[in-house]
Amino acid sequence: MNFDRIVLASASPRRLELLRQIGIEPEVVVSHVEERVTSSEPGEVVMELAGQKARDVAGEVTPGTLVIGSDTVVAVDGKILGKPRDHEEAAGMIRMIAGRSHQVYTGVCMIVRKNGCEDRIRTFYDETDVEVYDMSEEEILSYARSEEPMDKAGAYAVQGFFARYIRGLRGSYANVMGLPVSRLYQEMKEL
């Protein structure tokens, strides 16, 4: 892969950690684009948001740079659960996923800036099914009152304390953390 630079258009420490895990040391340039969603389909939403972030940052980089934008949502029965605004909303989200399966979607948009010709763009999403054990009301409230769910789509972190409630998953664990790095690497090779 011949890129002069690789830029991650995200402030997520989890995404940075996942890229480093597969041997990619990107620069971080945070997108400040005002996100706009035109779809209610989770896969479409995450690709749209990833594309907005990547395009925003790609406008600031030099040719030969690969920009990676990403966005993750959790969905239950097709309903998207964003990041909770407060601990009460976090508890409500955890109640929705406790004792059942839900889906985690992560969209990725990669843009390679070209010199004097059209940029190369590759956009995709990955989906992982996550099954959560039944949880008591006490367990739900105890977790929701912690700080862990506050900056997480669906109000939980699979790699954190919430791991004790994960029965299993079908698909990419890294996708649930916020970046399907194995698929991303394969897609990078195609660029």
mmCIF file of C-alpha atoms in Angstrom:
data_model
loop_
_atom_site.group_PDB
_atom_site.id
_atom_site.type_symbol
_atom_site.label_atom_id
_atom_site.label_comp_id
_atom_site.label_asym_id
_atom_site.label_seq_id
_atom_site.Cartn_x
_atom_site.Cartn_y
_atom_site.Cartn_z
ATOM 1 C CA MET A 1 0.000 0.000 0.000
ATOM 2 C CA ASN A 2 1.605 3.185 -1.200
ATOM 3 C CA PHE A 3 0.190 6.106 0.722
ATOM 4 C CA ASP A 4 2.302 9.110 1.705
ATOM 5 C CA ARG A 5 0.203 9.548 4.858
ATOM 6 C CA ILE A 6 -2.706 7.838 6.540
ATOM 7 C CA VAL A 7 -5.109 10.078 8.433
ATOM 8 C CA LEU A 8 -7.842 8.946 10.811
ATOM 9 C CA ALA A 9 -10.737 11.424 10.757
ATOM 10 C CA SER A 10 -11.828 10.535 14.286
ATOM 11 C CA ALA A 11 -10.947 11.394 17.860
ATOM 12 C CA SER A 12 -11.911 7.887 19.011
ATOM 13 C CA PRO A 13 -9.116 6.312 21.057
ATOM 14 C CA ARG A 14 -10.605 2.889 20.287
ATOM 15 C CA ARG A 15 -10.312 3.381 16.528
ATOM 16 C CA LEU A 16 -6.743 4.582 16.880
ATOM 17 C CA GLU A 17 -5.914 1.571 19.078
ATOM 18 C CA LEU A 18 -7.457 -0.830 16.545
ATOM 19 C CA LEU A 19 -5.460 0.647 13.643
ATOM 20 C CA ARG A 20 -2.260 0.428 15.668
ATOM 21 C CA GLN A 21 -3.107 -3.189 16.485
ATOM 22 C CA ILE A 22 -2.895 -4.063 12.770
ATOM 23 C CA GLY A 23 0.301 -2.084 12.211
ATOM 24 C CA ILE A 24 -1.122 1.206 10.951
ATOM 25 C CA GLU A 25 0.068 4.378 12.701
ATOM 26 C CA PRO A 26 -2.219 7.144 11.409
ATOM 27 C CA GLU A 27 -2.190 10.828 12.073
ATOM 28 C CA VAL A 28 -5.383 11.972 13.759
ATOM 29 C CA VAL A 29 -7.259 14.910 12.248
ATOM 30 C CA VAL A 30 -10.673 15.294 13.823
ATOM 31 C CA SER A 31 -13.575 16.155 11.562
ATOM 32 C CA HIS A 32 -15.771 19.013 12.723
ATOM 33 C CA VAL A 33 -18.438 18.561 10.065
ATOM 34 C CA GLU A 34 -22.042 19.067 11.127
ATOM 35 C CA GLU A 35 -23.450 15.568 10.660
ATOM 36 C CA ARG A 36 -26.574 15.255 8.517
ATOM 37 C CA VAL A 37 -28.518 12.055 8.110
ATOM 38 C CA THR A 38 -30.960 11.458 5.264
ATOM 39 C CA SER A 39 -31.670 7.759 5.890
ATOM 40 C CA SER A 40 -33.112 5.746 8.765
ATOM 41 C CA GLU A 41 -31.478 2.466 7.645
ATOM 42 C CA PRO A 42 -28.540 1.809 10.026
ATOM 43 C CA GLY A 43 -26.113 0.636 7.325
ATOM 44 C CA GLU A 44 -26.867 3.662 5.158
ATOM 45 C CA VAL A 45 -26.632 6.040 8.127
ATOM 46 C CA VAL A 46 -23.145 4.918 9.142
ATOM 47 C CA MET A 47 -21.831 5.049 5.565
ATOM 48 C CA GLU A 48 -23.293 8.529 5.114
ATOM 49 C CA LEU A 49 -21.741 9.823 8.356
ATOM 50 C CA ALA A 50 -18.373 8.148 7.680
ATOM 51 C CA GLY A 51 -18.357 9.768 4.237
ATOM 52 C CA GLN A 52 -19.100 13.225 5.643
ATOM 53 C CA LYS A 53 -16.216 12.931 8.116
ATOM 54 C CA ALA A 54 -13.762 11.600 5.534
ATOM 55 C CA ARG A 55 -14.661 14.272 2.941
ATOM 56 C CA ASP A 56 -14.357 17.028 5.538
ATOM 57 C CA VAL A 57 -10.817 15.999 6.456
ATOM 58 C CA ALA A 58 -9.808 15.042 2.889
ATOM 59 C CA GLY A 59 -10.294 18.675 1.887
ATOM 60 C CA GLU A 60 -7.380 19.607 4.182
ATOM 61 C CA VAL A 61 -4.760 17.010 3.172
ATOM 62 C CA THR A 62 -2.167 16.751 0.416
ATOM 63 C CA PRO A 63 -2.302 14.338 -2.541
ATOM 64 C CA GLY A 64 -1.122 10.838 -1.714
ATOM 65 C CA THR A 65 -2.944 10.845 1.632
ATOM 66 C CA LEU A 66 -5.424 8.155 2.649
ATOM 67 C CA VAL A 67 -8.196 9.500 4.891
ATOM 68 C CA ILE A 68 -10.295 7.081 6.945
ATOM 69 C CA GLY A 69 -13.679 8.228 8.258
ATOM 70 C CA SER A 70 -15.862 6.005 10.400
ATOM 71 C CA ASP A 71 -19.093 5.994 12.361
ATOM 72 C CA THR A 72 -20.782 3.349 14.527
ATOM 73 C CA VAL A 73 -24.382 2.865 15.620
ATOM 74 C CA VAL A 74 -26.213 0.232 17.627
ATOM 75 C CA ALA A 75 -29.652 -0.850 16.428
ATOM 76 C CA VAL A 76 -32.451 -2.856 18.044
ATOM 77 C CA ASP A 77 -35.150 -4.037 15.636
ATOM 78 C CA GLY A 78 -33.846 -1.471 13.147
ATOM 79 C CA LYS A 79 -34.139 1.416 15.646
ATOM 80 C CA ILE A 80 -30.856 3.282 16.032
ATOM 81 C CA LEU A 81 -29.551 3.885 19.532
ATOM 82 C CA GLY A 82 -27.090 6.756 19.618
ATOM 83 C CA LYS A 83 -24.929 7.923 22.488
ATOM 84 C CA PRO A 84 -26.934 8.520 25.671
ATOM 85 C CA ARG A 85 -27.405 12.120 26.792
ATOM 86 C CA ASP A 86 -27.525 11.147 30.462
ATOM 87 C CA HIS A 87 -27.439 8.152 32.823
ATOM 88 C CA GLU A 88 -31.220 7.725 32.704
ATOM 89 C CA GLU A 89 -31.172 7.418 28.915
ATOM 90 C CA ALA A 90 -28.253 4.972 29.209
ATOM 91 C CA ALA A 91 -30.354 2.784 31.513
ATOM 92 C CA GLY A 92 -33.203 2.826 28.998
ATOM 93 C CA MET A 93 -30.874 1.723 26.200
ATOM 94 C CA ILE A 94 -29.418 -1.080 28.318
ATOM 95 C CA ARG A 95 -32.956 -2.276 29.124
ATOM 96 C CA MET A 96 -33.634 -2.438 25.369
ATOM 97 C CA ILE A 97 -30.637 -4.696 24.652
ATOM 98 C CA ALA A 98 -30.638 -6.835 27.818
ATOM 99 C CA GLY A 99 -31.669 -10.444 27.285
ATOM 100 C CA ARG A 100 -31.686 -10.276 23.499
ATOM 101 C CA SER A 101 -29.717 -9.697 20.310
ATOM 102 C CA HIS A 102 -29.016 -6.396 18.621
ATOM 103 C CA GLN A 103 -26.818 -5.213 15.757
ATOM 104 C CA VAL A 104 -23.776 -2.976 15.633
ATOM 105 C CA TYR A 105 -23.077 -1.209 12.336
ATOM 106 C CA THR A 106 -19.843 0.576 11.530
ATOM 107 C CA GLY A 107 -19.479 2.543 8.326
ATOM 108 C CA VAL A 108 -16.095 3.294 6.825
ATOM 109 C CA CYS A 109 -15.199 5.734 4.067
ATOM 110 C CA MET A 110 -11.660 5.793 2.706
ATOM 111 C CA ILE A 111 -10.561 8.569 0.383
ATOM 112 C CA VAL A 112 -7.215 8.643 -1.376
ATOM 113 C CA ARG A 113 -6.371 12.190 -2.483
ATOM 114 C CA LYS A 114 -4.994 12.224 -6.019
ATOM 115 C CA ASN A 115 -2.898 14.893 -7.675
ATOM 116 C CA GLY A 116 -4.719 16.407 -10.640
ATOM 117 C CA CYS A 117 -7.347 13.683 -10.976
ATOM 118 C CA GLU A 118 -10.408 12.415 -9.172
ATOM 119 C CA ASP A 119 -9.964 11.082 -5.637
ATOM 120 C CA ARG A 120 -10.419 7.341 -5.114
ATOM 121 C CA ILE A 121 -13.227 6.585 -2.676
ATOM 122 C CA ARG A 122 -14.266 3.314 -1.090
ATOM 123 C CA THR A 123 -17.238 3.145 1.312
ATOM 124 C CA PHE A 124 -18.695 0.131 3.111
ATOM 125 C CA TYR A 125 -20.282 -0.952 6.363
ATOM 126 C CA ASP A 126 -19.887 -3.996 8.561
ATOM 127 C CA GLU A 127 -22.578 -5.513 10.773
ATOM 128 C CA THR A 128 -22.165 -7.637 13.887
ATOM 129 C CA ASP A 129 -24.903 -9.362 15.869
ATOM 130 C CA VAL A 130 -24.413 -9.085 19.629
ATOM 131 C CA GLU A 131 -26.351 -11.137 22.158
ATOM 132 C CA VAL A 132 -26.642 -9.851 25.722
ATOM 133 C CA TYR A 133 -27.496 -11.935 28.786
ATOM 134 C CA ASP A 134 -30.541 -11.108 30.868
ATOM 135 C CA MET A 135 -29.723 -8.386 33.363
ATOM 136 C CA SER A 136 -31.402 -7.514 36.634
ATOM 137 C CA GLU A 137 -32.659 -3.979 37.164
ATOM 138 C CA GLU A 138 -29.898 -3.542 39.738
ATOM 139 C CA GLU A 139 -27.251 -4.553 37.176
ATOM 140 C CA ILE A 140 -28.732 -2.212 34.566
ATOM 141 C CA LEU A 141 -28.792 0.768 36.937
ATOM 142 C CA SER A 142 -25.336 0.059 38.337
ATOM 143 C CA TYR A 143 -23.835 -0.007 34.840
ATOM 144 C CA ALA A 144 -25.856 2.968 33.568
ATOM 145 C CA ARG A 145 -24.745 5.115 36.526
ATOM 146 C CA SER A 146 -21.081 4.529 35.702
ATOM 147 C CA GLU A 147 -19.224 6.760 33.242
ATOM 148 C CA GLU A 148 -18.506 3.929 30.770
ATOM 149 C CA PRO A 149 -21.759 4.156 28.764
ATOM 150 C CA MET A 150 -21.720 7.928 28.373
ATOM 151 C CA ASP A 151 -19.716 8.272 25.161
ATOM 152 C CA LYS A 152 -20.737 4.978 23.562
ATOM 153 C CA ALA A 153 -23.252 4.162 20.850
ATOM 154 C CA GLY A 154 -25.921 1.986 22.462
ATOM 155 C CA ALA A 155 -24.617 2.953 25.921
ATOM 156 C CA TYR A 156 -22.022 0.205 26.310
ATOM 157 C CA ALA A 157 -18.419 -0.721 25.592
ATOM 158 C CA VAL A 158 -17.872 -4.346 24.575
ATOM 159 C CA GLN A 159 -14.218 -4.077 25.641
ATOM 160 C CA GLY A 160 -15.087 -2.599 29.031
ATOM 161 C CA PHE A 161 -17.005 -3.619 32.142
ATOM 162 C CA PHE A 162 -20.048 -4.485 30.023
ATOM 163 C CA ALA A 163 -18.150 -7.524 28.669
ATOM 164 C CA ARG A 164 -19.526 -9.467 31.646
ATOM 165 C CA TYR A 165 -22.988 -9.279 30.047
ATOM 166 C CA ILE A 166 -22.083 -10.279 26.476
ATOM 167 C CA ARG A 167 -23.336 -13.806 25.725
ATOM 168 C CA GLY A 168 -21.712 -13.863 22.313
ATOM 169 C CA LEU A 169 -21.413 -12.219 18.950
ATOM 170 C CA ARG A 170 -21.548 -13.167 15.304
ATOM 171 C CA GLY A 171 -19.206 -11.086 13.202
ATOM 172 C CA SER A 172 -16.272 -8.822 13.919
ATOM 173 C CA TYR A 173 -15.442 -7.989 17.545
ATOM 174 C CA ALA A 174 -13.394 -5.019 16.297
ATOM 175 C CA ASN A 175 -16.502 -3.756 14.497
ATOM 176 C CA VAL A 176 -18.323 -3.591 17.834
ATOM 177 C CA MET A 177 -15.386 -1.602 19.248
ATOM 178 C CA GLY A 178 -15.799 0.906 16.410
ATOM 179 C CA LEU A 179 -13.718 -0.144 13.381
ATOM 180 C CA PRO A 180 -13.808 -3.439 11.433
ATOM 181 C CA VAL A 181 -10.048 -3.448 10.887
ATOM 182 C CA SER A 182 -9.755 -6.791 9.100
ATOM 183 C CA ARG A 183 -12.252 -5.706 6.435
ATOM 184 C CA LEU A 184 -10.723 -2.223 6.347
ATOM 185 C CA TYR A 185 -7.293 -3.733 5.629
ATOM 186 C CA GLN A 186 -8.675 -5.845 2.779
ATOM 187 C CA GLU A 187 -10.444 -2.807 1.311
ATOM 188 C CA MET A 188 -7.237 -0.742 1.641
ATOM 189 C CA LYS A 189 -5.413 -3.298 -0.507
ATOM 190 C CA GLU A 190 -8.013 -2.747 -3.241
ATOM 191 C CA LEU A 191 -7.360 0.997 -3.242
#
